[in-house]
Amino acid sequence: MGLRWLSCPHIWLLWILFASCSYAFYLPGYSVKRYNDDESIPLLVNKIFSDHTQLQYAYFDLPFVCPPSGRTHGGSPFGAGQSVSQNLGEILRGDRIMTSDFELHMGKNVECQALCTAEVGRKDVKWGRQLIREGYVVEWIADNLPGATSFVTVDRRRKYYASGFKLGYQEFSPIDGKQRYYINNHFTIVIRWRSAPEGGKVVVGFEVFPKSIRAQDHGADGCPEHVHEEHEGLELYIPPNLEHLRQKYPGSSYLPEDDDYDDGATLKIPITYSVYFKEDNSIEWSNRWDLYFSKQDDSSMTHWLAVLNSLTISGVLGVAVYVIWTRTIQGDIKGRGDGAMDDRKVRKAGKAEGLLDQTSDVEREADIDSDDDGMDDVSGWKLLHADVFRVPNFSGLLAPLVGSGMQLLFMTSGLLLLSCLGILNPSYRGGFVSVGTGLFVFAGVFSGYFSGSLYKTFGGKSWRKNMLITALLFPGLIFCLVFILNLFVWAQASSTAIPFVTLIGIVLLWLLIQVPLVYAGSWYGFTRAKPWEHPTKTSPTPRRIPPQPWYLHNVQRAIITGLAPFAVLFIELLFVFKNLWQDKSGYYYVFGFLSAVTTILVITVSEVTIIATYSQLCAEDYQWWWQSFLTGGSSAFWVFAYCIWYYYFHLHITGFVSSLLFFSYSFLACAVYGLLTGTVGFLTAYAFIRRIYSSVKVD
C-alpha cells in the first residue's frame, strides 16, 4: 500500500492525454452488411420517446399506426410484428424492436405506397394530442441505423442528424386562435448508399421526412396526388357530439369538447410512405455515425476547458498535499517530532517516579503542560499513534460498503476503457448497460475479497454473515428501488417498464452468479489472505478526543470537502445531463473527455481526503475510518443538489411518474457515485495514515 501511486505524474498525464483523445477510435460495428440491387432492407420499428417525460411507448402500442399484418417481406422468415431478439441493455432502456410492413429494396424508388388506414376513437385522439404536446418522436431502425431528422447549420456548410422524427406537430389556428394538433401520416424515407470496394452497396445514411396530409387528399389507391406538394394537415380532431354532451350535462351552458366519452365516432388516418435511394460517396461506412455526433464537435473546446479546469483544481490540491508531506510530516519525523515525543515520555515517567526534584511541583506541571502545548502545535497527529488504528464503530457495515465500492470501481473502469477503445459505441445498442451489468456481476469476487480482508482486519469472526451483507445489501437496495419504480411505470403501460421475465432473469443473475462469486472472494479474503498490517499497536484504553471546531464536525466537514471534487466534475455534468434527460435523441460519445475528467476526479478525491484526514489527525481526532469514506463520497451531495437545480431550471418534465423517475434515478446514481468515490477516499486515507505512522518509531 502507500501513496507511491500518487507520485507518478507522468503516468497519470499519459493516461489523461490518451483518454481525452481516444474518442476518435470508434468501431462502428463488427461486420459490414452489403446489399445487392433489389435486395430487401428490413425496416424495424422501435418506440416513441420524448425529452419532456421519462415514459416511452412501443411503436405498435400506438392506436394511430398500422398494426402489423404478420406477412413476411423480402424473403425474411419473420413476419411483420415479430420481436427482434434484444440484449439486456436494450430491454432496460425501453427498446421494443419489431419487424414492420414497410418494404425497402436496395436501389428501388417508390413514389408512394399505401400501408393502411387506421381508425381511432375519441380517447385515442385525446392521447395522440397529449403525445404531440409532449414532443414525442418516433424511432425506426434500418441497417442498425436509427431513422434521423436531418438539419443543416445556418451557413448551410454542415449537416447533422437527430435520431428519430416527430410524431406530429401543433400550431395555432388563424381563425379562432385555438391550438390544433396534426398527426404525421406520410413518411418519405431516404436511404443513402455508396458502393463497397468488395462489391455490393452499403447503407451510409437513413433519413425520414414526415408529413401530415389530410384524408380528403388521398385517392382510391390510398395515396395522395402530388404527394410532395403542399397539403393541408390531418388534424387530430373529431367534432363533438353535442346531443350526447347535452344529455351528459343537462342545463349547462358550457359543453366541453375534449370530454372523455365514447360514442363510436372515429377518425380515419391513411398512412403512406415513399422510398428514395441516393448515392452519397462523401460518407465512408466507417464514419456513418459521425453525423449523429456532429453537434458535439462544436462543444469540444468546452470539454477541453473542463479538463483544464479539473487539472487546475487538482494541481492546487496536489501542491497542498506536497507541502503537507514534505514540509510538515517529513519535518516532524526528521526534526523535532521524535525528540519531543521521547522527551515527553521521559518527563511523564520522571513525574510519576518522583525523579524530577530540582523544581517545585507547580513548576514541573507548568513545564510539562508547556511541552504538551508545543507537541500539539508541532506534531499533534503523532499523539494518536496508539489510537489511530482502533477499530471503528459499525465496522461490520463499513467493510461491505468498501467491498461494494471496489466492485463499482472495477465496473466503471472497465466501461470507460472499453468506451474509449470504441468497443462500446452506439451501434452496439444497449451494450453499455449490458456490459456494465456483466462487469458488475463478475466483479463480485473483488467485492467479496476486499470486504472479507477488511472485515478480518477489524477482527471480525462471522465472515459468512459479512459475505451475505456484502452480496445482498447494495444490490438488494437497488433492486427494491427499481422494482417499486417499475410498478408506477407498469401502471402507465409504458415500454420503459421492465418485463417481469427480465426481472426474474436479473434476480437469477444476482443470486446464482454474483452471490457465489462474492462468497468465493470473501472466503479467500478472510481465510487465505493476511489481514492488513498496521505499523503501530493500539492501546486498550481509547484516548479522549478534544472538542472540535465547527468546520471539523462530521456533517460540515463532509459538505465543505465535497465542493472541490464537484468543481472538477460539474462542467462535464452539463453534457451528461443534457444527453441523458434533454436530448435523448442524441448520443453522448465523448467518453475520452469523460475518462480524463474521471481520472482527475479520482486524483482530486484522493488529495481532498489526504488534506481532510491530516487536519483531523492534527486536531487529535482518530476516528478517521468513517470520516474518510464520507469525505470521499461527499461530492455526491452536491451532485444531487445539482440534479434538483437542473430539474427546476432546465427540464420541462411533466407528470408525477416522470418526476418520480427523475429524482429516484438521480438519487440512485448519486448513491452509486458516492459509494465509489467514498471507497477511493477510504483507501487513500488508509494508505496515507499507514505510510506516515510507519515512519514514526514509538513504543
PDB file of C-alpha atoms in Angstrom, residues 220-367:
ATOM      1  CA  ALA A 220     -58.717   5.456 -54.456  1.00  0.00           C
ATOM      2  CA  ASP A 221     -55.299   3.788 -54.281  1.00  0.00           C
ATOM      3  CA  GLY A 222     -54.766   5.231 -50.824  1.00  0.00           C
ATOM      4  CA  CYS A 223     -52.076   7.686 -51.945  1.00  0.00           C
ATOM      5  CA  PRO A 224     -52.499  11.456 -52.351  1.00  0.00           C
ATOM      6  CA  GLU A 225     -51.915  13.077 -55.686  1.00  0.00           C
ATOM      7  CA  HIS A 226     -48.697  15.069 -55.961  1.00  0.00           C
ATOM      8  CA  VAL A 227     -47.541  13.701 -52.649  1.00  0.00           C
ATOM      9  CA  HIS A 228     -44.587  16.078 -52.353  1.00  0.00           C
ATOM     10  CA  GLU A 229     -46.572  19.258 -52.895  1.00  0.00           C
ATOM     11  CA  GLU A 230     -48.156  21.331 -50.148  1.00  0.00           C
ATOM     12  CA  HIS A 231     -51.192  19.780 -48.476  1.00  0.00           C
ATOM     13  CA  GLU A 232     -53.389  20.642 -45.571  1.00  0.00           C
ATOM     14  CA  GLY A 233     -52.500  18.630 -42.493  1.00  0.00           C
ATOM     15  CA  LEU A 234     -54.548  15.843 -40.953  1.00  0.00           C
ATOM     16  CA  GLU A 235     -55.842  17.274 -37.707  1.00  0.00           C
ATOM     17  CA  LEU A 236     -56.392  15.030 -34.725  1.00  0.00           C
ATOM     18  CA  TYR A 237     -59.945  16.167 -34.176  1.00  0.00           C
ATOM     19  CA  ILE A 238     -63.364  14.583 -34.003  1.00  0.00           C
ATOM     20  CA  PRO A 239     -66.294  17.052 -33.861  1.00  0.00           C
ATOM     21  CA  PRO A 240     -68.086  16.842 -30.504  1.00  0.00           C
ATOM     22  CA  ASN A 241     -71.358  15.004 -30.233  1.00  0.00           C
ATOM     23  CA  LEU A 242     -73.485  17.889 -28.974  1.00  0.00           C
ATOM     24  CA  GLU A 243     -76.538  15.738 -28.347  1.00  0.00           C
ATOM     25  CA  HIS A 244     -74.536  13.368 -26.188  1.00  0.00           C
ATOM     26  CA  LEU A 245     -72.968  16.264 -24.281  1.00  0.00           C
ATOM     27  CA  ARG A 246     -76.345  17.922 -23.640  1.00  0.00           C
ATOM     28  CA  GLN A 247     -77.621  14.666 -22.170  1.00  0.00           C
ATOM     29  CA  LYS A 248     -74.481  14.321 -20.052  1.00  0.00           C
ATOM     30  CA  TYR A 249     -74.507  17.951 -18.874  1.00  0.00           C
ATOM     31  CA  PRO A 250     -78.210  18.952 -18.780  1.00  0.00           C
ATOM     32  CA  GLY A 251     -78.816  22.646 -18.267  1.00  0.00           C
ATOM     33  CA  SER A 252     -75.126  23.551 -18.673  1.00  0.00           C
ATOM     34  CA  SER A 253     -74.217  26.479 -20.931  1.00  0.00           C
ATOM     35  CA  TYR A 254     -70.669  25.095 -21.456  1.00  0.00           C
ATOM     36  CA  LEU A 255     -70.164  21.792 -23.260  1.00  0.00           C
ATOM     37  CA  PRO A 256     -66.502  20.583 -23.061  1.00  0.00           C
ATOM     38  CA  GLU A 257     -65.262  19.437 -26.465  1.00  0.00           C
ATOM     39  CA  ASP A 258     -62.456  17.309 -25.008  1.00  0.00           C
ATOM     40  CA  ASP A 259     -64.667  15.438 -22.592  1.00  0.00           C
ATOM     41  CA  ASP A 260     -63.721  11.765 -22.333  1.00  0.00           C
ATOM     42  CA  TYR A 261     -66.644   9.778 -23.744  1.00  0.00           C
ATOM     43  CA  ASP A 262     -67.107   7.100 -26.359  1.00  0.00           C
ATOM     44  CA  ASP A 263     -69.982   7.498 -28.803  1.00  0.00           C
ATOM     45  CA  GLY A 264     -68.482   5.318 -31.540  1.00  0.00           C
ATOM     46  CA  ALA A 265     -67.193   8.244 -33.636  1.00  0.00           C
ATOM     47  CA  THR A 266     -63.842   7.605 -35.323  1.00  0.00           C
ATOM     48  CA  LEU A 267     -61.179   9.446 -37.276  1.00  0.00           C
ATOM     49  CA  LYS A 268     -59.622   7.759 -40.309  1.00  0.00           C
ATOM     50  CA  ILE A 269     -55.874   8.172 -40.730  1.00  0.00           C
ATOM     51  CA  PRO A 270     -54.500   6.936 -44.077  1.00  0.00           C
ATOM     52  CA  ILE A 271     -50.814   6.056 -43.734  1.00  0.00           C
ATOM     53  CA  THR A 272     -48.496   6.098 -46.747  1.00  0.00           C
ATOM     54  CA  TYR A 273     -44.770   6.213 -47.427  1.00  0.00           C
ATOM     55  CA  SER A 274     -42.239   6.942 -50.171  1.00  0.00           C
ATOM     56  CA  VAL A 275     -38.769   5.479 -50.591  1.00  0.00           C
ATOM     57  CA  TYR A 276     -35.768   7.039 -52.349  1.00  0.00           C
ATOM     58  CA  PHE A 277     -32.214   5.797 -52.664  1.00  0.00           C
ATOM     59  CA  LYS A 278     -29.434   8.353 -53.105  1.00  0.00           C
ATOM     60  CA  GLU A 279     -25.793   7.629 -53.757  1.00  0.00           C
ATOM     61  CA  ASP A 280     -23.538   9.526 -51.368  1.00  0.00           C
ATOM     62  CA  ASN A 281     -19.792   8.998 -51.745  1.00  0.00           C
ATOM     63  CA  SER A 282     -18.941  11.743 -49.262  1.00  0.00           C
ATOM     64  CA  ILE A 283     -19.582   9.426 -46.309  1.00  0.00           C
ATOM     65  CA  GLU A 284     -17.487   6.376 -45.516  1.00  0.00           C
ATOM     66  CA  TRP A 285     -19.282   3.426 -43.992  1.00  0.00           C
ATOM     67  CA  SER A 286     -16.914   3.548 -41.007  1.00  0.00           C
ATOM     68  CA  ASN A 287     -17.889   7.205 -40.446  1.00  0.00           C
ATOM     69  CA  ARG A 288     -21.617   6.943 -40.994  1.00  0.00           C
ATOM     70  CA  TRP A 289     -22.363   7.658 -37.334  1.00  0.00           C
ATOM     71  CA  ASP A 290     -20.421  10.923 -37.378  1.00  0.00           C
ATOM     72  CA  LEU A 291     -23.461  12.951 -38.423  1.00  0.00           C
ATOM     73  CA  TYR A 292     -25.182  11.916 -35.186  1.00  0.00           C
ATOM     74  CA  PHE A 293     -22.235  13.362 -33.232  1.00  0.00           C
ATOM     75  CA  SER A 294     -21.516  16.496 -35.249  1.00  0.00           C
ATOM     76  CA  LYS A 295     -23.380  18.683 -32.747  1.00  0.00           C
ATOM     77  CA  GLN A 296     -20.937  17.584 -30.074  1.00  0.00           C
ATOM     78  CA  ASP A 297     -17.939  18.666 -32.143  1.00  0.00           C
ATOM     79  CA  ASP A 298     -18.926  22.289 -31.540  1.00  0.00           C
ATOM     80  CA  SER A 299     -18.548  21.771 -27.813  1.00  0.00           C
ATOM     81  CA  SER A 300     -15.085  20.178 -27.933  1.00  0.00           C
ATOM     82  CA  MET A 301     -13.499  23.429 -26.752  1.00  0.00           C
ATOM     83  CA  THR A 302     -15.790  23.394 -23.729  1.00  0.00           C
ATOM     84  CA  HIS A 303     -14.688  19.846 -22.974  1.00  0.00           C
ATOM     85  CA  TRP A 304     -11.056  20.916 -23.116  1.00  0.00           C
ATOM     86  CA  LEU A 305     -11.853  23.807 -20.786  1.00  0.00           C
ATOM     87  CA  ALA A 306     -13.447  21.304 -18.423  1.00  0.00           C
ATOM     88  CA  VAL A 307     -10.265  19.232 -18.474  1.00  0.00           C
ATOM     89  CA  LEU A 308      -8.158  22.366 -17.908  1.00  0.00           C
ATOM     90  CA  ASN A 309     -10.402  23.425 -15.015  1.00  0.00           C
ATOM     91  CA  SER A 310     -10.104  19.976 -13.493  1.00  0.00           C
ATOM     92  CA  LEU A 311      -6.325  19.962 -13.866  1.00  0.00           C
ATOM     93  CA  THR A 312      -6.087  23.379 -12.227  1.00  0.00           C
ATOM     94  CA  ILE A 313      -8.112  22.345  -9.179  1.00  0.00           C
ATOM     95  CA  SER A 314      -6.283  19.042  -8.889  1.00  0.00           C
ATOM     96  CA  GLY A 315      -2.918  20.799  -9.263  1.00  0.00           C
ATOM     97  CA  VAL A 316      -3.642  23.276  -6.468  1.00  0.00           C
ATOM     98  CA  LEU A 317      -4.707  20.464  -4.168  1.00  0.00           C
ATOM     99  CA  GLY A 318      -1.653  18.473  -5.229  1.00  0.00           C
ATOM    100  CA  VAL A 319       0.599  21.334  -4.129  1.00  0.00           C
ATOM    101  CA  ALA A 320      -1.156  21.348  -0.757  1.00  0.00           C
ATOM    102  CA  VAL A 321      -0.597  17.597  -0.389  1.00  0.00           C
ATOM    103  CA  TYR A 322       3.057  18.043  -1.367  1.00  0.00           C
ATOM    104  CA  VAL A 323       3.520  20.737   1.261  1.00  0.00           C
ATOM    105  CA  ILE A 324       1.837  18.598   3.905  1.00  0.00           C
ATOM    106  CA  TRP A 325       4.037  15.648   3.105  1.00  0.00           C
ATOM    107  CA  THR A 326       7.438  17.259   2.526  1.00  0.00           C
ATOM    108  CA  ARG A 327       7.353  20.286   4.812  1.00  0.00           C
ATOM    109  CA  THR A 328       5.140  19.242   7.695  1.00  0.00           C
ATOM    110  CA  ILE A 329       5.133  15.478   8.095  1.00  0.00           C
ATOM    111  CA  GLN A 330       8.714  14.895   6.995  1.00  0.00           C
ATOM    112  CA  GLY A 331       9.755  17.824   9.154  1.00  0.00           C
ATOM    113  CA  ASP A 332       8.043  16.313  12.174  1.00  0.00           C
ATOM    114  CA  ILE A 333       9.598  12.933  11.526  1.00  0.00           C
ATOM    115  CA  LYS A 334      13.151  14.074  10.835  1.00  0.00           C
ATOM    116  CA  GLY A 335      13.243  17.114  13.095  1.00  0.00           C
ATOM    117  CA  ARG A 336      11.700  17.964  16.382  1.00  0.00           C
ATOM    118  CA  GLY A 337       8.939  15.390  16.304  1.00  0.00           C
ATOM    119  CA  ASP A 338      10.630  12.237  17.657  1.00  0.00           C
ATOM    120  CA  GLY A 339      12.720  14.131  20.127  1.00  0.00           C
ATOM    121  CA  ALA A 340       9.710  15.904  21.512  1.00  0.00           C
ATOM    122  CA  MET A 341       7.889  12.633  21.783  1.00  0.00           C
ATOM    123  CA  ASP A 342      10.769  10.969  23.635  1.00  0.00           C
ATOM    124  CA  ASP A 343      11.278  13.981  25.905  1.00  0.00           C
ATOM    125  CA  ARG A 344       7.591  13.995  26.711  1.00  0.00           C
ATOM    126  CA  LYS A 345       7.797  10.348  27.719  1.00  0.00           C
ATOM    127  CA  VAL A 346      10.828  10.926  29.960  1.00  0.00           C
ATOM    128  CA  ARG A 347       9.180  13.879  31.680  1.00  0.00           C
ATOM    129  CA  LYS A 348       5.991  11.972  32.364  1.00  0.00           C
ATOM    130  CA  ALA A 349       7.956   8.985  33.640  1.00  0.00           C
ATOM    131  CA  GLY A 350      10.065  11.241  35.836  1.00  0.00           C
ATOM    132  CA  LYS A 351       6.987  12.879  37.232  1.00  0.00           C
ATOM    133  CA  ALA A 352       5.449   9.524  38.066  1.00  0.00           C
ATOM    134  CA  GLU A 353       8.581   8.200  39.804  1.00  0.00           C
ATOM    135  CA  GLY A 354       9.487  11.454  41.592  1.00  0.00           C
ATOM    136  CA  LEU A 355      12.788  11.798  39.733  1.00  0.00           C
ATOM    137  CA  LEU A 356      12.292  15.471  38.867  1.00  0.00           C
ATOM    138  CA  ASP A 357      13.156  17.000  42.248  1.00  0.00           C
ATOM    139  CA  GLN A 358      15.005  20.097  41.074  1.00  0.00           C
ATOM    140  CA  THR A 359      11.879  22.236  40.830  1.00  0.00           C
ATOM    141  CA  SER A 360       8.638  22.559  42.696  1.00  0.00           C
ATOM    142  CA  ASP A 361       5.517  20.600  41.800  1.00  0.00           C
ATOM    143  CA  VAL A 362       3.931  23.706  40.279  1.00  0.00           C
ATOM    144  CA  GLU A 363       6.963  24.353  38.076  1.00  0.00           C
ATOM    145  CA  ARG A 364       7.078  20.730  36.935  1.00  0.00           C
ATOM    146  CA  GLU A 365       3.404  20.794  35.975  1.00  0.00           C
ATOM    147  CA  ALA A 366       3.818  24.054  34.087  1.00  0.00           C
ATOM    148  CA  ASP A 367       6.869  22.716  32.294  1.00  0.00           C
TER     149      ASP A 367
END
